[in-house]
Coordinates of C-alpha atoms in Angstrom, one line a residue:
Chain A
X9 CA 21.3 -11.9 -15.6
X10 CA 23.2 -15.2 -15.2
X11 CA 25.1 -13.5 -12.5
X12 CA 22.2 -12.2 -10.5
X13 CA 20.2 -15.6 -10.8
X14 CA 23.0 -17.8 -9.4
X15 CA 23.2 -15.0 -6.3
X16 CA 19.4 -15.6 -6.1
X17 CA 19.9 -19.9 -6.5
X18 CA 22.7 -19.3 -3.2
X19 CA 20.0 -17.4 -1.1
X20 CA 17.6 -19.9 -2.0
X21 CA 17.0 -20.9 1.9
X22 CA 16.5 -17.4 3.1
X23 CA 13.6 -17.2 0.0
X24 CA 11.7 -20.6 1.1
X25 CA 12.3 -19.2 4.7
X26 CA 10.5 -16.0 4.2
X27 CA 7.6 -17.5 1.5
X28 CA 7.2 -19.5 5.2
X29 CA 6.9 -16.5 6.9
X30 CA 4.5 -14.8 5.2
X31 CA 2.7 -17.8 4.9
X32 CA 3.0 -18.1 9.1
X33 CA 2.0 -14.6 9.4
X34 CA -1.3 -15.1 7.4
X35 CA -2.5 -18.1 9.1
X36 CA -1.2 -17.2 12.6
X37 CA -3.5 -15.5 14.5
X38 CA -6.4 -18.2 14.8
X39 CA -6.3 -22.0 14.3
X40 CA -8.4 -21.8 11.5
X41 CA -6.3 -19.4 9.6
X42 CA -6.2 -21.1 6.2
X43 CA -10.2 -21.5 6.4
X44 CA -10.8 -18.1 7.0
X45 CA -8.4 -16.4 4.3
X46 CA -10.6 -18.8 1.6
X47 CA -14.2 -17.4 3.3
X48 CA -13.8 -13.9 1.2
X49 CA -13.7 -16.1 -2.3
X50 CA -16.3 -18.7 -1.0
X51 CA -18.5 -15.8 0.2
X52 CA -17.8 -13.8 -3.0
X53 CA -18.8 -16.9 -4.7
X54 CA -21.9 -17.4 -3.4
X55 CA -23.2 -14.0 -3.7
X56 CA -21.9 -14.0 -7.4
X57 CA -23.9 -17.1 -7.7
X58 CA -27.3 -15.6 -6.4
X59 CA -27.3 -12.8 -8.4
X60 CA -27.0 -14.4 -11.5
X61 CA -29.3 -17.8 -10.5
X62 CA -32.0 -15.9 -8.9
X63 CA -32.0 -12.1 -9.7
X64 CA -30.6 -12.3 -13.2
X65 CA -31.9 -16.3 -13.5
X66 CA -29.7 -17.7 -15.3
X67 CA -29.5 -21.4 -16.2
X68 CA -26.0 -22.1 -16.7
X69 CA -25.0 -25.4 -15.6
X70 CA -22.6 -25.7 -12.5
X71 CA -22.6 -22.1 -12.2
X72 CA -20.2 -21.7 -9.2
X73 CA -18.1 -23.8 -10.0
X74 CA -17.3 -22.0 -13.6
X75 CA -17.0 -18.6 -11.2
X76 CA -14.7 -20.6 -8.5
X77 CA -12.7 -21.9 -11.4
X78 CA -11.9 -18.0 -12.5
X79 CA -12.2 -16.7 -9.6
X80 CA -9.4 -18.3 -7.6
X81 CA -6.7 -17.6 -10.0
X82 CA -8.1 -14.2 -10.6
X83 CA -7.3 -13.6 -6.8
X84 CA -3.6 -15.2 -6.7
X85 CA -3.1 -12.6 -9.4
X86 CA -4.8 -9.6 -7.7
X87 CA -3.3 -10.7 -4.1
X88 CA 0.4 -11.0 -5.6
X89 CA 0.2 -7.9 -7.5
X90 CA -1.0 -6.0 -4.2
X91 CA 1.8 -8.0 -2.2
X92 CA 4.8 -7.5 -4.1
X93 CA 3.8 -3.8 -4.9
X94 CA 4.6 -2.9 -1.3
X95 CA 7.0 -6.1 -0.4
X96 CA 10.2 -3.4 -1.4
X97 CA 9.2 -0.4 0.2
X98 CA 8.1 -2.2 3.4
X99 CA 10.7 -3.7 3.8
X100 CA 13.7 -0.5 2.8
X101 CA 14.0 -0.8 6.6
X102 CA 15.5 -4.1 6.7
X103 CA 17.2 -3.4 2.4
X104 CA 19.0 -0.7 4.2
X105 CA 20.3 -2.4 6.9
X106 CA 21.6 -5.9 5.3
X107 CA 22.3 -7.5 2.3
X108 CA 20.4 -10.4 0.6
X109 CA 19.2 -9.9 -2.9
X110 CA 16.2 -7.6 -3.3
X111 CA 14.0 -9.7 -5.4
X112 CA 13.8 -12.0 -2.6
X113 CA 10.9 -9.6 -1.0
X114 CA 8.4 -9.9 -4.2
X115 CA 9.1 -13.3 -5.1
X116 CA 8.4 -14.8 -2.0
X117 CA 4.7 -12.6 -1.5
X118 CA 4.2 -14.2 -5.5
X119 CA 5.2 -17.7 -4.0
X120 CA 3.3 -17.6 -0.8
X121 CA 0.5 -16.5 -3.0
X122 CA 0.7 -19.5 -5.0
X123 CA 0.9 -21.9 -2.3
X124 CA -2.7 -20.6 -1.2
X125 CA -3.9 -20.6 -5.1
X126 CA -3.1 -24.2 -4.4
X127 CA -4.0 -25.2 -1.1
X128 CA -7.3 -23.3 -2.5
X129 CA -8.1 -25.3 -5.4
X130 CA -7.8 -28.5 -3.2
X131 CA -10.3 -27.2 -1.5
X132 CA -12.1 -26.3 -4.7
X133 CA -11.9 -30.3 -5.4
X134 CA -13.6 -31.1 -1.8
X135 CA -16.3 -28.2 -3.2
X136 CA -16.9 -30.1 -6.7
X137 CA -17.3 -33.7 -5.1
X138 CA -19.8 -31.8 -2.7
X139 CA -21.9 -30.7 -5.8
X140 CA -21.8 -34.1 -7.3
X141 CA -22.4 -35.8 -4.5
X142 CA -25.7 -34.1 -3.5
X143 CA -26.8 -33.5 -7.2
X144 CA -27.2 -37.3 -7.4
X145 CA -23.4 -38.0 -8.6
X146 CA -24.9 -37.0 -12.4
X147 CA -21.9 -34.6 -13.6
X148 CA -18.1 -35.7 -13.0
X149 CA -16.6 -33.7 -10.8
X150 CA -13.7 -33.4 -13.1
X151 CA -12.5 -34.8 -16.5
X152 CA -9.3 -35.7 -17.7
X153 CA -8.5 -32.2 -18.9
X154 CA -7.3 -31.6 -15.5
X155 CA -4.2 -32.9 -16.7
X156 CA -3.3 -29.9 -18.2
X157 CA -3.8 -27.6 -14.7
X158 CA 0.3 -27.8 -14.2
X159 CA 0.4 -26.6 -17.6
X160 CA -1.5 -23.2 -17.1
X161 CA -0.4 -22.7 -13.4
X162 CA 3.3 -22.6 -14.9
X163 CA 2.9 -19.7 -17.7
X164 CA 0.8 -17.9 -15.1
X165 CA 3.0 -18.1 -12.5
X166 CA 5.6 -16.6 -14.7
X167 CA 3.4 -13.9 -16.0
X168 CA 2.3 -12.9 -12.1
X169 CA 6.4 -12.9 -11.4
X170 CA 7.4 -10.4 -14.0
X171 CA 4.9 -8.0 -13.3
X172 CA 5.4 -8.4 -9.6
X173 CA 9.4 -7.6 -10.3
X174 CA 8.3 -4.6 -11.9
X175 CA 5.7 -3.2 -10.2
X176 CA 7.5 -4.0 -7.0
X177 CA 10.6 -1.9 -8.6
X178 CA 8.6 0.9 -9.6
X179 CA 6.5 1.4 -6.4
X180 CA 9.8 2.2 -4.7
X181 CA 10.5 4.9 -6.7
X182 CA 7.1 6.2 -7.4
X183 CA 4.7 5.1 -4.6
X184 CA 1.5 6.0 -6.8
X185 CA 2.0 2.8 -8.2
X186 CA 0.0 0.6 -6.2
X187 CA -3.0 3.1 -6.3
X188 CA -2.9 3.2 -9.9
X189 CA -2.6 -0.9 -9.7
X190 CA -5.5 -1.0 -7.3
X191 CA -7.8 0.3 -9.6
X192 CA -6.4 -1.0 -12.8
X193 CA -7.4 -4.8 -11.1
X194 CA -10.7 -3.5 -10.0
X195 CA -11.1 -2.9 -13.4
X196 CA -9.1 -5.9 -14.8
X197 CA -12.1 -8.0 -13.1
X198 CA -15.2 -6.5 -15.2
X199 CA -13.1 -7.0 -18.2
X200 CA -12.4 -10.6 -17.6
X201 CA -14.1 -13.7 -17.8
X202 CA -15.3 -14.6 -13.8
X203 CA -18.8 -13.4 -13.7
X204 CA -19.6 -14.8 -17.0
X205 CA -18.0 -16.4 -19.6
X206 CA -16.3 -16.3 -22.7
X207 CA -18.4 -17.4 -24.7
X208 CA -20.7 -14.8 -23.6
X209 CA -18.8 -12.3 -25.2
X210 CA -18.5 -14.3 -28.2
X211 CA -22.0 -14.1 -29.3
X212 CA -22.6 -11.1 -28.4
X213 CA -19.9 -10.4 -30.4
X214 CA -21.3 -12.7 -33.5
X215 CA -23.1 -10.3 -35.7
X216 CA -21.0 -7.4 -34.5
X217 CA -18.6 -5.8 -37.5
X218 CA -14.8 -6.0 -36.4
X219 CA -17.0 -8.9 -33.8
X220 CA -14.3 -11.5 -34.6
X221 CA -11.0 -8.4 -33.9
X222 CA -12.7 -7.3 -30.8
X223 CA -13.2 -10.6 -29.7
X224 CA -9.1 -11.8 -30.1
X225 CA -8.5 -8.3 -28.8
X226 CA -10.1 -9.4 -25.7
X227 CA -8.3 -12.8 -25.1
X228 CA -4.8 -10.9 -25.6
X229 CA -5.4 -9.9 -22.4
X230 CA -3.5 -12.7 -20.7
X231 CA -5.7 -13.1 -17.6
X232 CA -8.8 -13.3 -19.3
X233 CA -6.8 -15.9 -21.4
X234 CA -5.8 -17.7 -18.4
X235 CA -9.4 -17.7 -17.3
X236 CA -11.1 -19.1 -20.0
X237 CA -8.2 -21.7 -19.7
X238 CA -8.7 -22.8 -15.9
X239 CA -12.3 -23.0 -16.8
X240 CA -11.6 -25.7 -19.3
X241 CA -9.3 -28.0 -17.5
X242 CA -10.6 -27.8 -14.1
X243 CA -14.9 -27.8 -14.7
X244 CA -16.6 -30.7 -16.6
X245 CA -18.2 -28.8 -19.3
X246 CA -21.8 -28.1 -19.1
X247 CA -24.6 -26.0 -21.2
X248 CA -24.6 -22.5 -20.7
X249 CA -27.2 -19.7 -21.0
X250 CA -26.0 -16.7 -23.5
X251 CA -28.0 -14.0 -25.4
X252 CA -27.5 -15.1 -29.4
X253 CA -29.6 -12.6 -31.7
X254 CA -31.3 -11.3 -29.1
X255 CA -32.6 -14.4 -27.8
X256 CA -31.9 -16.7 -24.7
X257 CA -30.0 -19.9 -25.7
X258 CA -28.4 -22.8 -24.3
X259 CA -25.0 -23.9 -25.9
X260 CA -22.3 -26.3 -25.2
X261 CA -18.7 -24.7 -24.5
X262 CA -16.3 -23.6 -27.5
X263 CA -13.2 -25.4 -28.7
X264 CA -10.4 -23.8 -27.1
X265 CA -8.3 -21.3 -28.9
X266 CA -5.0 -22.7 -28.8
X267 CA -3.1 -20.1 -30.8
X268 CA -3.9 -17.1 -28.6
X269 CA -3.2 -19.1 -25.8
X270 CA 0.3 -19.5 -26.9
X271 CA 0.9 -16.1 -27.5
X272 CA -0.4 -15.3 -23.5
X273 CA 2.6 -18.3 -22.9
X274 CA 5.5 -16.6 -25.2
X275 CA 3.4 -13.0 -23.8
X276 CA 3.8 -14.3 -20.4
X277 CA 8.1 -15.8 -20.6
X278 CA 8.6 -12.3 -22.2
X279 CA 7.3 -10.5 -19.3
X280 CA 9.3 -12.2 -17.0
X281 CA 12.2 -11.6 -18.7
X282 CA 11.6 -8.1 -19.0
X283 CA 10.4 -7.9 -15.5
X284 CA 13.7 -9.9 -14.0
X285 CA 16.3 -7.7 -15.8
X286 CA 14.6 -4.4 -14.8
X287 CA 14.5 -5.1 -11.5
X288 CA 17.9 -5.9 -11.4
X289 CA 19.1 -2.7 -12.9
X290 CA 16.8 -0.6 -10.6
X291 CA 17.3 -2.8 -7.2
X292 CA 20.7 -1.0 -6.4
X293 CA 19.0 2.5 -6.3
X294 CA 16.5 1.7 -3.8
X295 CA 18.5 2.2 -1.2
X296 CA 19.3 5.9 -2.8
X297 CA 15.7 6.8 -2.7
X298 CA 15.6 10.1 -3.1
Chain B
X89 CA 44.5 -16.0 3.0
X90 CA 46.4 -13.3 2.1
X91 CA 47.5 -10.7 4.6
X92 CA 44.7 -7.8 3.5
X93 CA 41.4 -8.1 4.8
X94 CA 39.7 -5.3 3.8
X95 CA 41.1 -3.2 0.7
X96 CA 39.4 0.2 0.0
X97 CA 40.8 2.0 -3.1
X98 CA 40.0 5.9 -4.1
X99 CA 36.0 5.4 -2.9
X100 CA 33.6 8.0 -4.2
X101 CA 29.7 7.5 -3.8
X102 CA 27.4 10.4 -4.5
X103 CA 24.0 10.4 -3.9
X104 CA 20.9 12.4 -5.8
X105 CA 19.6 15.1 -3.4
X106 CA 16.3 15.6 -3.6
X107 CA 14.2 18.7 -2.3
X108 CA 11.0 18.1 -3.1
X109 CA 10.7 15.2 -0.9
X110 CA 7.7 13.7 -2.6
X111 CA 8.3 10.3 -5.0
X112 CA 5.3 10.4 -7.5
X113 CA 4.6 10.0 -10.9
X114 CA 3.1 13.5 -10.9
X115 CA 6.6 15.4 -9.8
X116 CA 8.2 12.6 -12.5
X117 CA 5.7 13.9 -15.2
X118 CA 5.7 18.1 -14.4
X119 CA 9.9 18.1 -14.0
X120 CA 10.5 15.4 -16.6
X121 CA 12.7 18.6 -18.6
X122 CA 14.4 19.9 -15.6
X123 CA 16.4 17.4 -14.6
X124 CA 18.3 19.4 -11.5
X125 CA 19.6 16.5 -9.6
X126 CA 21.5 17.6 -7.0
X127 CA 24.2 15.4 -6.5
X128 CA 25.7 15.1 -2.9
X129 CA 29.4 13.8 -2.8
X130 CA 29.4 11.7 0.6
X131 CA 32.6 10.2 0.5
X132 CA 35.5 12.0 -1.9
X133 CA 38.2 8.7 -3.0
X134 CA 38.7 6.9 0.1
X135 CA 41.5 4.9 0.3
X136 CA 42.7 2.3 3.2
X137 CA 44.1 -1.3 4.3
X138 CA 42.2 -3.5 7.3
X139 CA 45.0 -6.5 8.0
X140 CA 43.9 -9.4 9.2
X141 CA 43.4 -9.4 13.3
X142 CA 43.7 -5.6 13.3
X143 CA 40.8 -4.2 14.7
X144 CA 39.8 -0.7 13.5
X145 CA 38.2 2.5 14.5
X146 CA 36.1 5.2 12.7
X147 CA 36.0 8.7 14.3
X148 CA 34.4 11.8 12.5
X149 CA 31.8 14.2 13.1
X150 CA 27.9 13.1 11.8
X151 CA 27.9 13.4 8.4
X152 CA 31.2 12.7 7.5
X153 CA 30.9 9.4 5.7
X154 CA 31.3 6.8 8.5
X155 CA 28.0 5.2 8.0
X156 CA 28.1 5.1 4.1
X157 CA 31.6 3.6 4.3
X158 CA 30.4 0.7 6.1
X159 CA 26.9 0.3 4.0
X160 CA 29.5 0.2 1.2
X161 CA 31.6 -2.5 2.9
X162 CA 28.2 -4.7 4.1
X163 CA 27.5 -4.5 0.1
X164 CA 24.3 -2.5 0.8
X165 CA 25.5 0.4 -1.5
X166 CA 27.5 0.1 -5.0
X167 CA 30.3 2.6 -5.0
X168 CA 30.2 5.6 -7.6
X169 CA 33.9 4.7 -8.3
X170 CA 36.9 2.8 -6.8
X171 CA 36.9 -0.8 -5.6
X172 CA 37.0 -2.6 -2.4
X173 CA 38.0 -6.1 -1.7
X174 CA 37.1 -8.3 1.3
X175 CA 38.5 -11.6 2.2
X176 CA 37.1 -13.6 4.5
X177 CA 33.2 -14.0 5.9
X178 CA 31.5 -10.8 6.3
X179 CA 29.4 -9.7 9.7
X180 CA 27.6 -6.3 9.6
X181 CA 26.1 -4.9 12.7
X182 CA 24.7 -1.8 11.2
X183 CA 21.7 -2.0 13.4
X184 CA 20.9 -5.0 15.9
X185 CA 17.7 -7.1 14.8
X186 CA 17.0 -5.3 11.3
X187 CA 14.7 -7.7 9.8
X188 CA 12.7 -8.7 13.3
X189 CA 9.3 -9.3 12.8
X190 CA 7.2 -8.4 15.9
X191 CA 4.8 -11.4 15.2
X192 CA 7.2 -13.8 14.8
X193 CA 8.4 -15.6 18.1
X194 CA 12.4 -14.9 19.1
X195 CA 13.0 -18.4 18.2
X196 CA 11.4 -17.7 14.5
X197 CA 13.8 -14.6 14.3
X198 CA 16.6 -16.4 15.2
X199 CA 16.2 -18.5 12.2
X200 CA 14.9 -15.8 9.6
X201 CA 17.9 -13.0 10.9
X202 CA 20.6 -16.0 10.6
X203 CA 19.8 -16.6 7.7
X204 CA 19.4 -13.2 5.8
X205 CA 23.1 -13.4 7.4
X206 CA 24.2 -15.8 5.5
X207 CA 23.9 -19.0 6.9
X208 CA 21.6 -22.2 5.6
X209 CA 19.0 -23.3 8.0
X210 CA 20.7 -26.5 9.1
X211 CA 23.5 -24.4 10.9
X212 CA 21.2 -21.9 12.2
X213 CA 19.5 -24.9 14.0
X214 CA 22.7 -25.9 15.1
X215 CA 23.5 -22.8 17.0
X216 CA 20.2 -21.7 18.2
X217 CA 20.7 -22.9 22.0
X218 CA 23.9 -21.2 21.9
X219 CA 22.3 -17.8 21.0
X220 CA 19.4 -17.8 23.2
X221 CA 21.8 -18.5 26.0
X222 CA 24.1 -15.7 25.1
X223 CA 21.3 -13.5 24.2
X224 CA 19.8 -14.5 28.1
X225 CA 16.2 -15.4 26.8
X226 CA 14.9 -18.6 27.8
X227 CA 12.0 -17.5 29.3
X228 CA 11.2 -15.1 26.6
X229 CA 12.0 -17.1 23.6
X230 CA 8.4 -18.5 22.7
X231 CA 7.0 -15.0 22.9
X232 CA 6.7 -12.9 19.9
X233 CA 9.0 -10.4 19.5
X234 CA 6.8 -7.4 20.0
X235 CA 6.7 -8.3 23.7
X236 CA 10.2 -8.0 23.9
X237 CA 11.6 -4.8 25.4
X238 CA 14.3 -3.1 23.2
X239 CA 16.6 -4.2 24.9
X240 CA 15.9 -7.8 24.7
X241 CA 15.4 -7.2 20.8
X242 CA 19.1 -5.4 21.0
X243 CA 20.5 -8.5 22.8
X244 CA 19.1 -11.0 20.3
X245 CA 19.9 -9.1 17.6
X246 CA 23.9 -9.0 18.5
X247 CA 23.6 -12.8 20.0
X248 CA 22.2 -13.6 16.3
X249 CA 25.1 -11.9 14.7
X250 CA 28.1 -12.7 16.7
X251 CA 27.4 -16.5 15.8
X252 CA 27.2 -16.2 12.2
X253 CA 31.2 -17.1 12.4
X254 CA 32.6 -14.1 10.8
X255 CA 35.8 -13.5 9.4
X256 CA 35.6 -9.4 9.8
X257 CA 33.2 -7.7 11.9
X258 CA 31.5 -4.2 10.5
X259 CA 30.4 -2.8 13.4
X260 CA 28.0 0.7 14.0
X261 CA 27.6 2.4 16.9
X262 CA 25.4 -0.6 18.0
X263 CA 27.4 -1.7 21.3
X264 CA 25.8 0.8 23.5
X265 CA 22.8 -1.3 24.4
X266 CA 21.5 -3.2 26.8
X267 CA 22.6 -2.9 30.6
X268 CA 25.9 -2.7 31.8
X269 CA 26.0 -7.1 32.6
X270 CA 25.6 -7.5 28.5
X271 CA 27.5 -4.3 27.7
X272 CA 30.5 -6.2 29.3
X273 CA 29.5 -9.6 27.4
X274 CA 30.0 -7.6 24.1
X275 CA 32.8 -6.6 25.1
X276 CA 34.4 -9.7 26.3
X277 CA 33.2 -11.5 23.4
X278 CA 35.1 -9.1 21.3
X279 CA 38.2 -9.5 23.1
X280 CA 37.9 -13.1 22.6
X281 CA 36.9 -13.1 19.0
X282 CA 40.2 -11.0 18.6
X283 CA 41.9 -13.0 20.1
X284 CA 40.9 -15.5 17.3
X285 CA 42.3 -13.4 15.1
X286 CA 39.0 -11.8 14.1
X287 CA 39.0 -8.2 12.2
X288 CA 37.1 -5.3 13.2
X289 CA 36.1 -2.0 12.0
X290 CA 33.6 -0.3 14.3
X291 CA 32.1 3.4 14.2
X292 CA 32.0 4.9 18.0
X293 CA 31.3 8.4 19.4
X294 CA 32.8 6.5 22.8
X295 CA 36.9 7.4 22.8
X296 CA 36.7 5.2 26.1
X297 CA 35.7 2.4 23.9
X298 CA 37.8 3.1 21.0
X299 CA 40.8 3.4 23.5
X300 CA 39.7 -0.1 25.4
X301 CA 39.5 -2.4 21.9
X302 CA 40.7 -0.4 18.9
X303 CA 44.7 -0.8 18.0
X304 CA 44.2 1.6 14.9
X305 CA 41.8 4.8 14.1
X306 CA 41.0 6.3 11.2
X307 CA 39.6 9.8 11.1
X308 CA 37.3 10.9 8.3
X309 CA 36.1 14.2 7.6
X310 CA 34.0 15.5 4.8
X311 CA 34.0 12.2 2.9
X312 CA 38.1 12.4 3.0
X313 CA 40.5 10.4 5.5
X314 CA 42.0 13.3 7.3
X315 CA 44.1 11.2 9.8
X316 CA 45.0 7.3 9.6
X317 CA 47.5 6.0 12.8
X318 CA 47.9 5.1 16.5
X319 CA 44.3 5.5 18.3
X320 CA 46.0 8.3 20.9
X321 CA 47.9 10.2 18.3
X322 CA 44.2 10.3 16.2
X323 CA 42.1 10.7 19.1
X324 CA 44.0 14.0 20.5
X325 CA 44.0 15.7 16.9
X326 CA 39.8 14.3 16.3
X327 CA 39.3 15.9 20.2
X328 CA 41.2 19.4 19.5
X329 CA 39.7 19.8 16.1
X330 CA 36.3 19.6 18.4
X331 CA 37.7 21.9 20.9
X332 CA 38.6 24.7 18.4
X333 CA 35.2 25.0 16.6

């Protein structure tokens, strides 16, 4: 591993070059190329936001910005995954052609990804001084929890590399991959926290028996982890509406869990260690493709 | 720098044959007990000595392992078995502009193909003005690539790579591009890059070009060196063995 990394860390120009690229490529074709690529989670947003306010009503403070605050990670993860599946096999081409070490390809889709998961939650900032602004400036538009935002992006950004290693490695070989992937994150939204929260679940859960083993079950599923998490540090916590005993009730947010979030960190590390050293001993055989 | 630049001992690479065609989870799953992998020996223990400033031929019918020998050299493939040492900085030509993104303009090509060749941006910058003027593109060099024709894409490509300052040149089949102005350009550019003291090994159908620049010629047939010596001496044998069948 030490081997292939310090390969990787001498080829380090050719990967910033081609995160570039694909960054190039994506906002090319129109001057407002960055704008447009955030109008499908804005739009998203807002329709998210009038089904629950007005058809389902309810009265969750700062609504979009809770679904923003999932909802832009949620797509770094979706968009990298979908990436990096087909960054190998799109590229056997080029793989056949010349040398340059293969996990270049999906670690530079991951990476581009990321630079838009942070160019977009700048623009997420502008959107939460917008709401306080013309709410009468009653609700901060962020707390001092923010300071732990480098501290999630980090162990997510890890956990999006090792699956993108291996799913990118195993799409070469089997191209079913990325259909099975495409569903599994359709999927992977309903079952994470975006369109409503946590703490949803966890009365719902309450009175439930095995409530409390479902309910940990459900955070050991790293992104919905992760979500809860970037809801915490990046929106100023407000009351929200959930269904306890049957009845409508407005509650404050729950203490975050900090011991199944470090298993989604040590979860995450694991992963992309896993996810590094298989790709490495597939990457020469994808040139032998059968 | 010792007097060896290229070193190929007893080479073997096999490859898994497939029949079915089809990579998929489902023909993974239903033949997960047969495992009938046929294995396809391409090259059969290779063995052979580039010197420094020698340039190099490769003559054999399709199929006989020319290509995979130089994949193997450009570090593309791992070898089954055997070893092969190279000193000195590598240059393969195994297709001109692999890696070209149509989108991209020629100038953002030049510095994405010089650098999946091996150099850091700072030198790419450095020689781009000398590539666009050997490539002939200064009008064109703003425009993406997709306009290009292909053989403006050809001439880029082999401007890009002849200024990556190579030690040893792995050349395939890739000269025969472009008209007959840039044909010569190559051509005169090899000459001079020989005269350097470059090393070559090229692939060519062409015994007019192998006879013009190559001062050695290796024959391979069936994954085996069948004749290794003067380019005439090879070249009559390779041409009566193609006569006879």
């Amino acid at each position: 591993m030490r081997e292939n990394f310090k390969e990787l860390w001498r080829f380090r120009e050719l990967l910033f070059a081609m995160v570039e690229r694909e960054l190039r490529i994506r906002y090319k074709n129109s001057s407002l190329g960055f704008l447009w690529s955030l109008l499908n989670p804005l739009v998203t947003v807002a329709v998210m936001w009038f089904v629950f306010r007005f058809l389902l009503g309810n009265q969750t403070d700062n609504y979009s910005a809770y679904i923003l605050a999932a909802y832009l990670p949620f797509m770094f993860f979706n968009m990298s995954l979908m990436d990096s599946a087909q960054s190998v096999i799109a590229s056997l081409p080029v793989v056949k052609k010349v040398y340059f070490p293969r996990e270049i390809l999906p670690l530079s889709a991951v990476i581009a990804n990321f630079i838009h998961l942070c160019l977009a939650l700048v623009v997420f900032f502008v959107f939460l001084f917008a709401v306080w602004a013309t709410t009468g400036f009653q609700v901060a538009p962020f707390t001092w929890k923010i300071a732990y935002l480098p501290l999630l992006l980090i162990p997510y950004l890890a956990l999006v590399t090792g699956l993108a290693l291996l799913i990118s490695a195993y799409n070469v070989f089997y191209e079913d991959v990325k259909y099975i992937l495409s569903v599994a994150l359709y999927l992977l939204f309903f079952v994470t926290p975006i369109m409503y929260f946590s703490e949803t679940v966890y009365y719902a859960l309450k009175n439930r028996p095995n409530g409390q083993l479902i309910y940990t079950l459900y955070h050991l599923n790293p992104v919905s982890m992760m979500s809860t998490a970037f809801r915490k540090a990046l929106v100023p916590p407000g009351k929200i509406e959930v269904i306890d005993n049957g009845v409508s009730t407005m509650i404050g947010p729950r203490p975050f869990d900090y011991g199944l979030f470090a298993v989604t960190v040590v979860a995450s590390f694991a992963l992309l260690f896993y996810g590094y050293h298989t790709f490495n001993r597939m990457k020469w055989r994808f040139v032998e493709r059968p | 720098m010792s007097k060896v630049a290229i070193s190929v001992r007893e080479i073997k690479k096999s490859f898994a044959l497939s029949h079915s065609g089809a990579a998929s989870l489902k023909t993974a799953l239903l033949w997960w007990k047969k495992k009938r992998i046929e294995k396809l020996e391409v090259l059969r223990g290779v063995s052979f000595d580039v010197s420094h400033g020698e340039c190099v031929a490769l003559v054999g019918r399709n199929g006989a392992g020319k290509s995979t020998l130089l994949s193997l050299l450009s570090n593309i493939y791992k070898p089954t078995s055997g070893s092969i040492e190279i000193d000195g900085k590598i240059a393969p030509l195994l297709e001109l502009g692999a890696g070209f993104h149509p989108d991209l303009t020629g100038l953002e090509n030049i510095l994405f193909n010089g650098m999946i060749l091996g150099l850091t941006r700072k030198e790419v910058m450095e020689r781009t003005p000398a590539i666009v003027d050997f490539a002939e593109l200064h009008n064109h060099i703003d425009s993406p690539v997709r306009t290009y024709s292909s053989g403006m894409q050809a001439r880029l490509g082999f401007a890009i790579a002849v200024h990556v300052d190579a030690d040893i040149l792995i050349v395939d089949e890739v000269l025969a591009v472009g008209d007959y102005a840039f044909e010569k350009k190559c051509y005169d550019y090899i000459a001079d890059f020989r005269a350097k003291g470059g090393t070559i090994l090229f692939v060519s159908h062409n015994p007019d070009s192998v006879r013009k620049v190559a001062d050695r010629c290796i024959w391979l047939a069936a994954g085996e060196v069948k004749m290794d010596g003067l380019v005439e001496d090879v070249l009559t044998a390779y041409q009566a063995a193609g006569d006879e069948r």
